[in-house]
Amino acid sequence: MLRSGAVTGSGRRAVALGLLVGIVTLLALSGGIAAPASAEHVQLDSADEEAGVEATVDEVPIDERATDPLANETGTTSVVVRFPPMEPRDLADTDDDEVVEELREHASDERVAFEAFAAGTDRLTIERTFWLANAVLVSVDADETDADELLSVANVTDVHRNVVVATHSGAAGGGERAEGAGSVTESVDRHLDASTDRFQVGTEPTGSHTDGLEAIDVPAAWERFDTRGAGATVAVIDTGVDPAHQDIELAAWADFDENGTLVSDDVADATDPDGHGTHVAGTVAGGEASGTHIGVAPDAAIDGIDAFGEDGSATFAGVLAAMEHATADDDVDVLQMSLGANGTFRGFIMPVRNARAAGSIVVAAAGNDGENTSSSPANVYDSLAVGAVDTDENRTVAAFSSGEPIEAVEAFGEIPEDWPEQYVVPDVSAPGVAVVSAESGTTDGYVRRQGTSMAAPHVSGVAALAIAATD
């Protein structure tokens, strides 16, 4: 289901809806359109578990609009303070190159009073400011401060936790999911077994193209539209990217910590100890050094952005900083995000909308908790949410693939005025079962992974093809 009412404007924003139609059309050519939440699902067996399926632990739900996110905290605690957004409609007649500057100026003006408040107390320190979401990350003495005090400062609209974000790789199940308006689940993916979380498929994949590329007719698209993605750039916001792999060429790099502080932007520092991001990048734009094409848009440029820590988790601030970095780069066309926080989290609404307003397509994995679930930012109306299907003849929806109808007000509380009352997640689905791609830590290794994390980069690759095939 393609969402209507997308933000449009001048430049790339004006063709964003057309590009999404192109993505849906290309995937539909091979039957890869998302099935509804009630569709038949493919079940995973023990062999899948040995092939890299990850399990989730019981998860602790968080209501990010709780009365006081500091109520049960002691000592120094990090929270995110939000300010009035600049609606994309206010940017409709603004050139893409000027949108970022408009957002910067708006955010700077709105937080003046809060900055003065912070300067006058030793109970609070501003760690990082964000123009993409008009927010600040603050360290606060929770023993001496409550959220009401912060909310009393001029222009402050919300205070919420710096929630944990996880990758969407593997089949989830059994985790507790938060329900209700503005809820989000704090979770970190856990491996079933450290020795089997990556299944080595050999140094030489078979066939001229991976099953995923064949399933969505990538070879036909290359020939029909005479492009393999040259001129398009995809920012892979993930666990990192390993540029040492023979099928990975990295155009740019950035690494952010849990506070959203830039650690490095030197490609020479690029790494991926987890392997998730390298696998994703390979599916977006990997090459054919092994003799098998693994990337949907092999001529597209990849910007690797690491927002994850050594424990395999990220924070909202880290992901927000990564999105901001990509959005500020004029070359970036697509934000590839195989990550999320389970449930609905309105904190992602404004950064997704502003990234769209600045000309980028935001592609997000829907999640791995199965039917009647979804995750943020994929369930934000303005993103392009991706579910996972098998590459069998029926394109069977994977059991782990999240999908549900969204009652917008019930799910998020206050919503943008251009949103519909109801919509469906995901928008499209793509191959996400036993996907072969590059293995980090090797120069010529390949692994199978599965999850909506593996489906989303197929769609980001198609987006790169669509962008490359237009002006």
Coordinates of N, CA and C in Angstrom, one line a residue, residues 236-450:
V236 N 23.7 4.4 4.7 CA 23.3 3.2 5.4 C 23.6 3.5 6.9
I237 N 22.5 3.8 7.7 CA 22.6 4.1 9.1 C 22.4 2.8 9.8
D238 N 23.5 2.3 10.4 CA 23.5 0.9 10.9 C 24.7 0.7 11.9
T239 N 25.2 -0.5 11.9 CA 26.3 -0.9 12.9 C 27.6 -0.6 12.3
G240 N 27.7 0.1 11.2 CA 29.0 0.3 10.5 C 29.0 -0.4 9.1
V241 N 30.1 -0.2 8.4 CA 30.3 -0.9 7.2 C 31.8 -1.2 7.1
D242 N 32.1 -2.4 6.7 CA 33.5 -2.9 6.5 C 33.9 -2.6 5.1
P243 N 34.8 -1.6 4.8 CA 35.2 -1.3 3.4 C 36.3 -2.3 2.9
A244 N 36.8 -3.2 3.8 CA 37.8 -4.1 3.3 C 37.2 -5.3 2.4
H245 N 35.9 -5.4 2.5 CA 35.3 -6.5 1.7 C 35.4 -6.2 0.2
Q246 N 35.6 -7.2 -0.6 CA 35.8 -7.0 -2.0 C 34.6 -6.5 -2.8
D247 N 33.4 -6.6 -2.2 CA 32.2 -6.2 -2.8 C 31.7 -4.8 -2.3
I248 N 32.4 -4.2 -1.4 CA 32.0 -3.0 -0.7 C 32.9 -1.8 -1.1
E249 N 32.4 -0.8 -1.6 CA 33.1 0.5 -1.9 C 32.4 1.6 -1.1
L250 N 33.1 2.2 -0.2 CA 32.6 3.2 0.7 C 33.0 4.6 0.3
A251 N 31.9 5.4 0.0 CA 32.2 6.8 -0.4 C 32.4 7.7 0.7
A252 N 31.8 7.5 1.9 CA 31.9 8.4 3.0 C 31.6 7.6 4.3
W253 N 32.0 8.2 5.4 CA 31.9 7.5 6.7 C 31.6 8.5 7.8
A254 N 30.8 8.1 8.8 CA 30.6 8.9 10.0 C 30.3 7.9 11.2
D255 N 30.7 8.2 12.4 CA 30.5 7.4 13.5 C 30.0 8.2 14.7
F256 N 28.9 7.9 15.2 CA 28.3 8.7 16.3 C 28.1 7.8 17.6
D257 N 28.3 8.5 18.8 CA 28.1 7.7 20.0 C 26.7 7.9 20.5
E258 N 26.4 7.4 21.7 CA 25.1 7.3 22.2 C 24.5 8.7 22.5
N259 N 25.3 9.7 22.6 CA 24.9 11.1 22.8 C 24.7 11.9 21.4
G260 N 25.0 11.2 20.4 CA 25.0 11.8 19.1 C 26.2 12.6 18.7
T261 N 27.3 12.4 19.5 CA 28.5 13.1 19.2 C 29.3 12.4 18.1
L262 N 29.8 13.2 17.2 CA 30.6 12.6 16.1 C 32.0 12.1 16.6
V263 N 32.2 10.8 16.4 CA 33.5 10.2 16.8 C 34.5 10.2 15.7
S264 N 34.1 10.0 14.5 CA 35.0 10.0 13.3 C 34.2 10.2 12.0
D265 N 34.8 10.9 11.1 CA 34.2 11.0 9.7 C 35.3 10.7 8.7
D266 N 36.3 9.9 9.1 CA 37.3 9.5 8.2 C 37.1 8.1 7.7
V267 N 37.0 7.9 6.4 CA 36.7 6.5 5.8 C 37.7 5.5 6.3
A268 N 39.0 6.0 6.6 CA 40.0 5.1 7.1 C 39.6 4.5 8.4
D269 N 38.7 5.1 9.1 CA 38.3 4.5 10.4 C 37.1 3.6 10.3
A270 N 36.5 3.4 9.1 CA 35.3 2.6 9.0 C 35.5 1.2 9.4
T271 N 34.5 0.7 10.1 CA 34.6 -0.7 10.6 C 33.1 -1.2 10.9
D272 N 33.0 -2.5 11.1 CA 31.7 -3.0 11.5 C 31.9 -4.3 12.2
P273 N 32.1 -4.2 13.6 CA 32.3 -5.4 14.4 C 31.1 -6.3 14.4
D274 N 29.9 -5.8 14.2 CA 28.7 -6.6 14.3 C 28.5 -7.4 13.0
G275 N 28.6 -6.7 11.9 CA 28.4 -7.3 10.6 C 27.1 -7.0 10.0
H276 N 26.1 -6.5 10.8 CA 24.8 -6.2 10.3 C 24.8 -5.1 9.2
G277 N 25.5 -4.0 9.4 CA 25.6 -2.9 8.5 C 26.3 -3.3 7.2
T278 N 27.3 -4.1 7.2 CA 28.0 -4.6 6.0 C 27.1 -5.4 5.2
H279 N 26.3 -6.3 5.8 CA 25.4 -7.1 5.1 C 24.3 -6.3 4.4
V280 N 23.8 -5.3 5.1 CA 22.8 -4.3 4.5 C 23.4 -3.6 3.4
A281 N 24.6 -3.0 3.5 CA 25.3 -2.2 2.5 C 25.5 -3.1 1.2
G282 N 25.9 -4.3 1.5 CA 26.1 -5.2 0.3 C 24.8 -5.4 -0.5
T283 N 23.7 -5.5 0.1 CA 22.4 -5.7 -0.6 C 22.1 -4.4 -1.3
V284 N 22.3 -3.3 -0.7 CA 22.0 -2.0 -1.4 C 22.9 -1.8 -2.7
A285 N 24.2 -2.0 -2.5 CA 25.1 -1.6 -3.6 C 26.3 -2.4 -3.7
G286 N 26.3 -3.6 -3.2 CA 27.5 -4.5 -3.3 C 27.8 -4.9 -4.8
G287 N 29.0 -5.4 -5.0 CA 29.5 -5.7 -6.3 C 29.3 -7.2 -6.7
E288 N 30.2 -7.6 -7.6 CA 30.1 -9.0 -8.1 C 31.5 -9.6 -8.1
A289 N 32.4 -9.3 -7.2 CA 33.7 -9.8 -7.2 C 33.8 -11.3 -7.1
S290 N 32.8 -11.9 -6.5 CA 32.7 -13.4 -6.4 C 32.2 -14.0 -7.6
G291 N 31.7 -13.2 -8.5 CA 31.0 -13.8 -9.7 C 29.5 -13.7 -9.6
T292 N 29.0 -13.4 -8.4 CA 27.6 -13.2 -8.1 C 27.3 -11.8 -7.7
H293 N 26.3 -11.2 -8.4 CA 25.9 -9.8 -8.0 C 25.1 -9.9 -6.7
I294 N 25.5 -9.1 -5.7 CA 24.8 -9.1 -4.4 C 24.0 -7.8 -4.2
G295 N 24.3 -6.7 -5.0 CA 23.7 -5.4 -4.7 C 22.7 -5.0 -5.8
V296 N 21.6 -4.4 -5.3 CA 20.6 -4.0 -6.2 C 21.0 -2.8 -7.1
A297 N 21.8 -1.9 -6.5 CA 22.3 -0.8 -7.3 C 23.8 -0.7 -7.1
P298 N 24.6 -1.5 -7.8 CA 26.0 -1.6 -7.6 C 26.8 -0.4 -7.9
D299 N 26.2 0.5 -8.7 CA 27.0 1.7 -9.1 C 26.6 2.9 -8.2
A300 N 25.6 2.7 -7.3 CA 25.3 3.8 -6.4 C 26.4 4.0 -5.3
A301 N 26.5 5.2 -4.8 CA 27.4 5.4 -3.7 C 26.9 5.1 -2.3
I302 N 27.7 4.6 -1.5 CA 27.3 4.2 -0.1 C 28.0 5.1 0.9
D303 N 27.2 5.8 1.7 CA 27.8 6.5 2.9 C 27.5 5.6 4.1
G304 N 28.5 5.1 4.8 CA 28.3 4.3 6.0 C 28.2 5.2 7.2
I305 N 27.2 5.1 8.0 CA 27.0 5.8 9.2 C 26.8 4.9 10.4
D306 N 27.7 4.8 11.3 CA 27.6 3.9 12.5 C 26.9 4.7 13.6
A307 N 25.8 4.2 14.0 CA 25.1 4.8 15.2 C 25.0 3.8 16.4
F308 N 25.7 2.7 16.3 CA 25.5 1.6 17.3 C 26.8 1.5 18.1
G309 N 26.6 1.0 19.3 CA 27.7 0.8 20.2 C 28.1 -0.7 20.2
E310 N 29.1 -1.0 21.0 CA 29.7 -2.3 20.9 C 28.7 -3.4 21.4
D311 N 27.7 -3.0 22.2 CA 26.7 -4.0 22.7 C 25.6 -4.3 21.6
G312 N 25.7 -3.7 20.5 CA 24.8 -3.9 19.4 C 23.5 -3.1 19.5
S313 N 23.5 -2.1 20.4 CA 22.3 -1.2 20.5 C 22.7 0.2 20.2
A314 N 21.7 1.0 19.9 CA 21.9 2.4 19.6 C 20.9 3.2 20.5
T315 N 21.0 4.5 20.5 CA 20.0 5.3 21.2 C 19.3 6.2 20.2
F316 N 18.2 6.8 20.6 CA 17.5 7.7 19.8 C 18.4 8.9 19.4
A317 N 19.2 9.4 20.3 CA 20.1 10.5 20.0 C 21.2 10.1 19.0
G318 N 21.7 8.9 19.1 CA 22.7 8.5 18.1 C 22.1 8.3 16.7
V319 N 20.9 7.7 16.6 CA 20.3 7.6 15.3 C 19.9 8.9 14.8
L320 N 19.4 9.8 15.6 CA 19.0 11.1 15.2 C 20.2 11.9 14.6
A321 N 21.3 11.8 15.3 CA 22.5 12.5 14.8 C 22.9 11.9 13.4
A322 N 22.8 10.6 13.3 CA 23.1 10.0 12.0 C 22.2 10.5 10.9
M323 N 20.9 10.5 11.2 CA 19.9 11.0 10.2 C 20.2 12.5 9.9
E324 N 20.5 13.3 10.9 CA 20.9 14.7 10.6 C 22.1 14.8 9.7
H325 N 23.1 14.0 10.0 CA 24.3 14.1 9.2 C 24.0 13.7 7.7
A326 N 23.2 12.7 7.5 CA 22.9 12.3 6.1 C 22.0 13.4 5.5
T327 N 21.1 13.9 6.2 CA 20.2 14.9 5.6 C 20.9 16.2 5.2
A328 N 21.9 16.5 6.0 CA 22.7 17.7 5.7 C 23.6 17.6 4.4
D329 N 23.8 16.3 4.0 CA 24.7 16.1 2.9 C 23.8 16.1 1.6
D330 N 24.2 17.1 0.7 CA 23.4 17.3 -0.5 C 23.4 16.1 -1.4
D331 N 24.4 15.3 -1.3 CA 24.6 14.1 -2.2 C 23.6 13.0 -1.8
V332 N 23.2 12.9 -0.5 CA 22.4 11.7 -0.1 C 21.0 11.8 -0.5
D333 N 20.5 10.7 -1.2 CA 19.2 10.6 -1.7 C 18.3 9.7 -0.8
V334 N 18.9 8.7 -0.2 CA 18.1 7.7 0.5 C 18.7 7.5 1.9
L335 N 17.9 7.5 3.0 CA 18.3 7.1 4.3 C 17.8 5.6 4.5
Q336 N 18.8 4.7 4.6 CA 18.5 3.3 4.7 C 18.6 3.0 6.2
M337 N 17.5 2.6 6.8 CA 17.4 2.4 8.3 C 16.8 1.0 8.6
S338 N 17.6 0.0 8.8 CA 17.2 -1.3 9.2 C 17.3 -1.4 10.7
L339 N 16.5 -0.6 11.4 CA 16.6 -0.4 12.8 C 15.3 0.1 13.3
G340 N 15.1 0.1 14.6 CA 13.9 0.7 15.2 C 13.7 0.4 16.6
A341 N 12.7 1.0 17.2 CA 12.2 0.7 18.6 C 10.8 0.2 18.4
N342 N 10.5 -1.0 19.0 CA 9.2 -1.6 18.8 C 8.1 -0.8 19.4
G343 N 7.0 -0.8 18.6 CA 5.9 0.0 19.1 C 5.9 1.4 18.4
T344 N 5.0 2.3 18.8 CA 4.9 3.6 18.2 C 5.6 4.6 19.1
F345 N 6.4 5.4 18.5 CA 7.3 6.4 19.2 C 7.2 7.7 18.4
R346 N 6.5 8.7 18.9 CA 6.4 9.9 18.1 C 7.6 10.7 18.0
G347 N 8.7 10.3 18.8 CA 9.9 11.0 18.7 C 10.6 11.0 17.3
F348 N 10.2 10.0 16.5 CA 10.8 9.9 15.1 C 10.0 10.6 14.1
I349 N 8.8 11.1 14.4 CA 7.9 11.7 13.4 C 8.6 12.9 12.8
M350 N 9.1 13.9 13.6 CA 9.6 15.1 13.0 C 10.9 14.9 12.2
P351 N 11.9 14.1 12.7 CA 13.1 13.9 11.9 C 12.8 13.2 10.6
V352 N 11.9 12.3 10.5 CA 11.5 11.6 9.3 C 10.9 12.6 8.3
R353 N 10.0 13.4 8.8 CA 9.3 14.4 8.0 C 10.3 15.5 7.5
N354 N 11.2 15.9 8.3 CA 12.1 16.9 7.9 C 13.2 16.4 6.9
A355 N 13.5 15.1 7.1 CA 14.4 14.5 6.1 C 13.7 14.4 4.8
R356 N 12.5 14.1 4.8 CA 11.7 14.1 3.5 C 11.6 15.5 2.9
A357 N 11.4 16.5 3.8 CA 11.3 17.9 3.3 C 12.6 18.3 2.7
A358 N 13.7 17.8 3.2 CA 15.0 18.2 2.6 C 15.4 17.4 1.4
G359 N 14.5 16.5 0.9 CA 14.7 15.8 -0.3 C 15.1 14.3 -0.2
S360 N 15.1 13.8 1.0 CA 15.6 12.4 1.1 C 14.4 11.4 1.2
I361 N 14.5 10.2 0.7 CA 13.6 9.1 1.0 C 14.1 8.4 2.2
V362 N 13.2 8.1 3.2 CA 13.5 7.4 4.4 C 12.9 6.0 4.3
V363 N 13.8 5.0 4.1 CA 13.4 3.6 4.0 C 13.7 2.9 5.3
A364 N 12.7 2.3 5.9 CA 12.8 1.7 7.3 C 12.3 0.3 7.4
A365 N 13.0 -0.6 8.0 CA 12.5 -1.9 8.3 C 11.3 -1.9 9.2
A366 N 10.3 -2.7 8.9 CA 9.1 -2.7 9.7 C 9.2 -3.3 11.0
G367 N 10.1 -4.2 11.2 CA 10.3 -4.9 12.5 C 10.1 -6.4 12.4
N368 N 10.4 -7.2 13.4 CA 10.4 -8.6 13.4 C 9.6 -9.3 14.4
D369 N 8.5 -8.6 14.9 CA 7.6 -9.2 15.9 C 6.4 -9.8 15.3
G370 N 6.3 -9.9 14.0 CA 5.1 -10.6 13.4 C 3.9 -9.8 13.2
E371 N 2.8 -10.5 13.0 CA 1.5 -9.8 12.8 C 1.1 -8.9 13.9
N372 N 0.4 -7.8 13.5 CA -0.2 -6.8 14.4 C 0.9 -6.1 15.3
T373 N 2.0 -6.0 14.7 CA 3.1 -5.2 15.3 C 3.8 -4.3 14.3
S374 N 4.5 -3.4 14.8 CA 5.4 -2.6 13.9 C 6.4 -1.8 14.8
S375 N 7.3 -1.1 14.2 CA 8.3 -0.4 15.0 C 8.5 1.0 14.4
S376 N 9.1 1.9 15.2 CA 9.4 3.2 14.7 C 10.9 3.3 14.4
P377 N 11.3 3.9 13.3 CA 10.5 4.9 12.5 C 9.7 4.4 11.3
A378 N 9.6 3.0 11.1 CA 8.9 2.5 10.0 C 7.4 2.9 10.1
N379 N 6.8 2.9 11.3 CA 5.4 3.2 11.3 C 5.1 4.7 11.4
V380 N 6.1 5.5 11.2 CA 5.8 6.9 10.9 C 5.3 7.0 9.5
Y381 N 4.2 7.7 9.3 CA 3.5 7.7 8.1 C 4.4 8.2 6.9
D382 N 5.3 9.1 7.1 CA 6.1 9.7 6.1 C 7.3 8.8 5.6
S383 N 7.6 7.7 6.3 CA 8.6 6.8 5.9 C 8.1 5.8 5.0
L384 N 9.0 5.1 4.3 CA 8.7 4.0 3.4 C 9.0 2.7 4.2
A385 N 8.0 2.1 4.7 CA 8.1 0.9 5.6 C 8.2 -0.4 4.8
V386 N 9.1 -1.3 5.2 CA 9.4 -2.5 4.4 C 9.2 -3.7 5.2
G387 N 8.5 -4.7 4.7 CA 8.3 -6.0 5.3 C 9.1 -7.0 4.6
A388 N 9.1 -8.3 5.1 CA 10.0 -9.3 4.5 C 9.1 -10.4 3.9
V389 N 9.5 -10.9 2.7 CA 8.9 -12.1 2.1 C 10.0 -13.1 1.8
D390 N 9.6 -14.3 1.6 CA 10.5 -15.3 1.1 C 10.6 -15.2 -0.4
T391 N 11.6 -15.9 -1.0 CA 11.8 -15.8 -2.5 C 11.1 -17.0 -3.2
D392 N 10.2 -17.6 -2.5 CA 9.5 -18.8 -3.1 C 8.5 -18.2 -4.1
E393 N 7.8 -19.1 -4.8 CA 6.9 -18.7 -5.9 C 5.8 -17.8 -5.5
N394 N 5.3 -18.0 -4.2 CA 4.2 -17.2 -3.7 C 4.6 -15.9 -3.0
R395 N 5.9 -15.7 -2.9 CA 6.4 -14.6 -2.1 C 5.7 -14.5 -0.8
T396 N 5.8 -15.6 -0.1 CA 5.2 -15.8 1.2 C 5.7 -14.9 2.3
V397 N 4.9 -14.2 3.0 CA 5.3 -13.3 4.0 C 6.0 -14.1 5.1
A398 N 7.1 -13.6 5.6 CA 7.9 -14.3 6.6 C 7.1 -14.2 8.0
A399 N 7.2 -15.2 8.8 CA 6.5 -15.2 10.1 C 6.9 -14.1 11.0
F400 N 8.2 -13.7 10.9 CA 8.7 -12.7 11.8 C 8.3 -11.3 11.3
S401 N 7.9 -11.1 10.0 CA 7.7 -9.8 9.4 C 6.6 -9.0 10.1
S402 N 6.9 -7.9 10.6 CA 5.8 -7.0 11.3 C 4.9 -6.4 10.2
G403 N 3.7 -6.2 10.6 CA 2.7 -5.5 9.8 C 1.4 -5.3 10.6
E404 N 0.8 -4.2 10.4 CA -0.5 -3.9 11.1 C -1.1 -2.6 10.5
P405 N -2.4 -2.5 10.7 CA -3.1 -1.3 10.4 C -2.8 -0.3 11.6
I406 N -2.6 0.9 11.3 CA -2.3 1.9 12.3 C -3.4 2.9 12.4
E407 N -4.0 3.0 13.6 CA -4.9 4.0 14.0 C -4.1 5.2 14.5
A408 N -3.9 6.2 13.7 CA -2.9 7.2 13.9 C -3.0 7.9 15.2
V409 N -4.2 8.4 15.6 CA -4.3 9.1 16.8 C -4.1 8.2 18.0
E410 N -4.7 7.0 18.0 CA -4.6 6.1 19.0 C -3.1 5.7 19.2
A411 N -2.4 5.5 18.1 CA -1.0 5.1 18.2 C -0.1 6.2 18.7
F412 N -0.2 7.4 18.1 CA 0.8 8.4 18.3 C 0.3 9.6 19.2
G413 N -1.0 9.7 19.4 CA -1.5 10.8 20.1 C -1.7 11.9 19.1
E414 N -1.2 13.1 19.3 CA -1.3 14.2 18.4 C -0.5 13.9 17.1
I415 N -1.1 14.1 16.0 CA -0.5 13.7 14.7 C -0.4 14.9 13.8
P416 N 0.5 15.0 12.8 CA 0.5 16.0 11.8 C -0.9 16.1 11.1
E417 N -1.3 17.3 10.7 CA -2.6 17.5 10.1 C -2.8 16.9 8.7
D418 N -1.7 16.6 8.0 CA -1.8 16.0 6.7 C -1.8 14.4 6.7
W419 N -1.7 13.8 7.9 CA -1.8 12.4 8.0 C -3.2 11.9 7.9
P420 N -3.5 10.7 7.4 CA -4.8 10.1 7.4 C -5.0 9.5 8.8
E421 N -6.3 9.3 9.1 CA -6.6 8.7 10.4 C -6.1 7.2 10.5
Q422 N -6.1 6.5 9.4 CA -5.7 5.1 9.3 C -4.8 4.9 8.1
Y423 N -3.8 4.0 8.3 CA -3.0 3.6 7.2 C -2.4 2.2 7.6
V424 N -1.7 1.6 6.7 CA -1.2 0.3 6.9 C 0.4 0.2 6.8
V425 N 1.0 -0.5 7.7 CA 2.4 -0.8 7.6 C 2.6 -2.3 7.4
P426 N 3.5 -2.7 6.5 CA 4.4 -2.0 5.7 C 3.8 -1.4 4.4
D427 N 4.5 -0.6 3.7 CA 4.1 -0.1 2.4 C 4.4 -1.2 1.3
V428 N 5.6 -1.8 1.3 CA 6.0 -2.8 0.4 C 6.8 -3.9 1.2
S429 N 6.9 -5.0 0.6 CA 7.8 -6.0 1.1 C 8.8 -6.5 0.1
A430 N 9.9 -7.0 0.6 CA 11.0 -7.4 -0.3 C 11.7 -8.7 0.3
P431 N 12.5 -9.3 -0.5 CA 13.2 -10.6 0.1 C 13.9 -10.3 1.4
G432 N 13.6 -11.1 2.4 CA 14.2 -10.9 3.7 C 14.4 -12.2 4.4
V433 N 14.3 -13.4 3.7 CA 14.6 -14.7 4.3 C 15.8 -15.3 3.7
A434 N 16.8 -15.6 4.5 CA 18.1 -16.3 4.1 C 18.7 -15.5 3.0
V435 N 18.9 -14.2 3.2 CA 19.5 -13.3 2.2 C 21.0 -13.4 2.3
V436 N 21.6 -13.6 1.1 CA 23.1 -13.7 1.0 C 23.7 -12.3 0.8
S437 N 24.7 -11.9 1.6 CA 25.4 -10.7 1.3 C 26.8 -10.7 2.0
A438 N 27.4 -9.6 2.0 CA 28.8 -9.5 2.4 C 29.0 -9.8 3.9
E439 N 30.1 -10.4 4.3 CA 30.4 -10.7 5.7 C 31.5 -9.8 6.1
S440 N 31.3 -9.0 7.2 CA 32.3 -8.1 7.7 C 33.4 -8.9 8.3
G441 N 34.6 -8.3 8.4 CA 35.7 -9.0 9.0 C 36.4 -9.9 8.0
T442 N 36.0 -10.0 6.8 CA 36.6 -10.8 5.8 C 36.7 -9.9 4.5
T443 N 37.5 -10.4 3.6 CA 37.6 -9.7 2.3 C 36.8 -10.4 1.2
D444 N 36.4 -11.7 1.5 CA 35.7 -12.4 0.4 C 34.7 -13.4 1.0
G445 N 34.2 -13.1 2.2 CA 33.2 -14.0 2.8 C 31.8 -13.5 2.7
Y446 N 30.8 -14.5 2.7 CA 29.4 -14.1 2.5 C 28.6 -14.9 3.6
V447 N 27.5 -14.3 4.0 CA 26.7 -14.9 5.0 C 25.2 -14.8 4.7
R448 N 24.4 -15.6 5.3 CA 23.0 -15.5 5.2 C 22.4 -14.9 6.4
R449 N 21.6 -13.9 6.3 CA 20.9 -13.3 7.4 C 19.4 -13.1 7.0
Q450 N 18.5 -13.0 8.0 CA 17.2 -12.7 7.6 C 16.5 -11.8 8.6

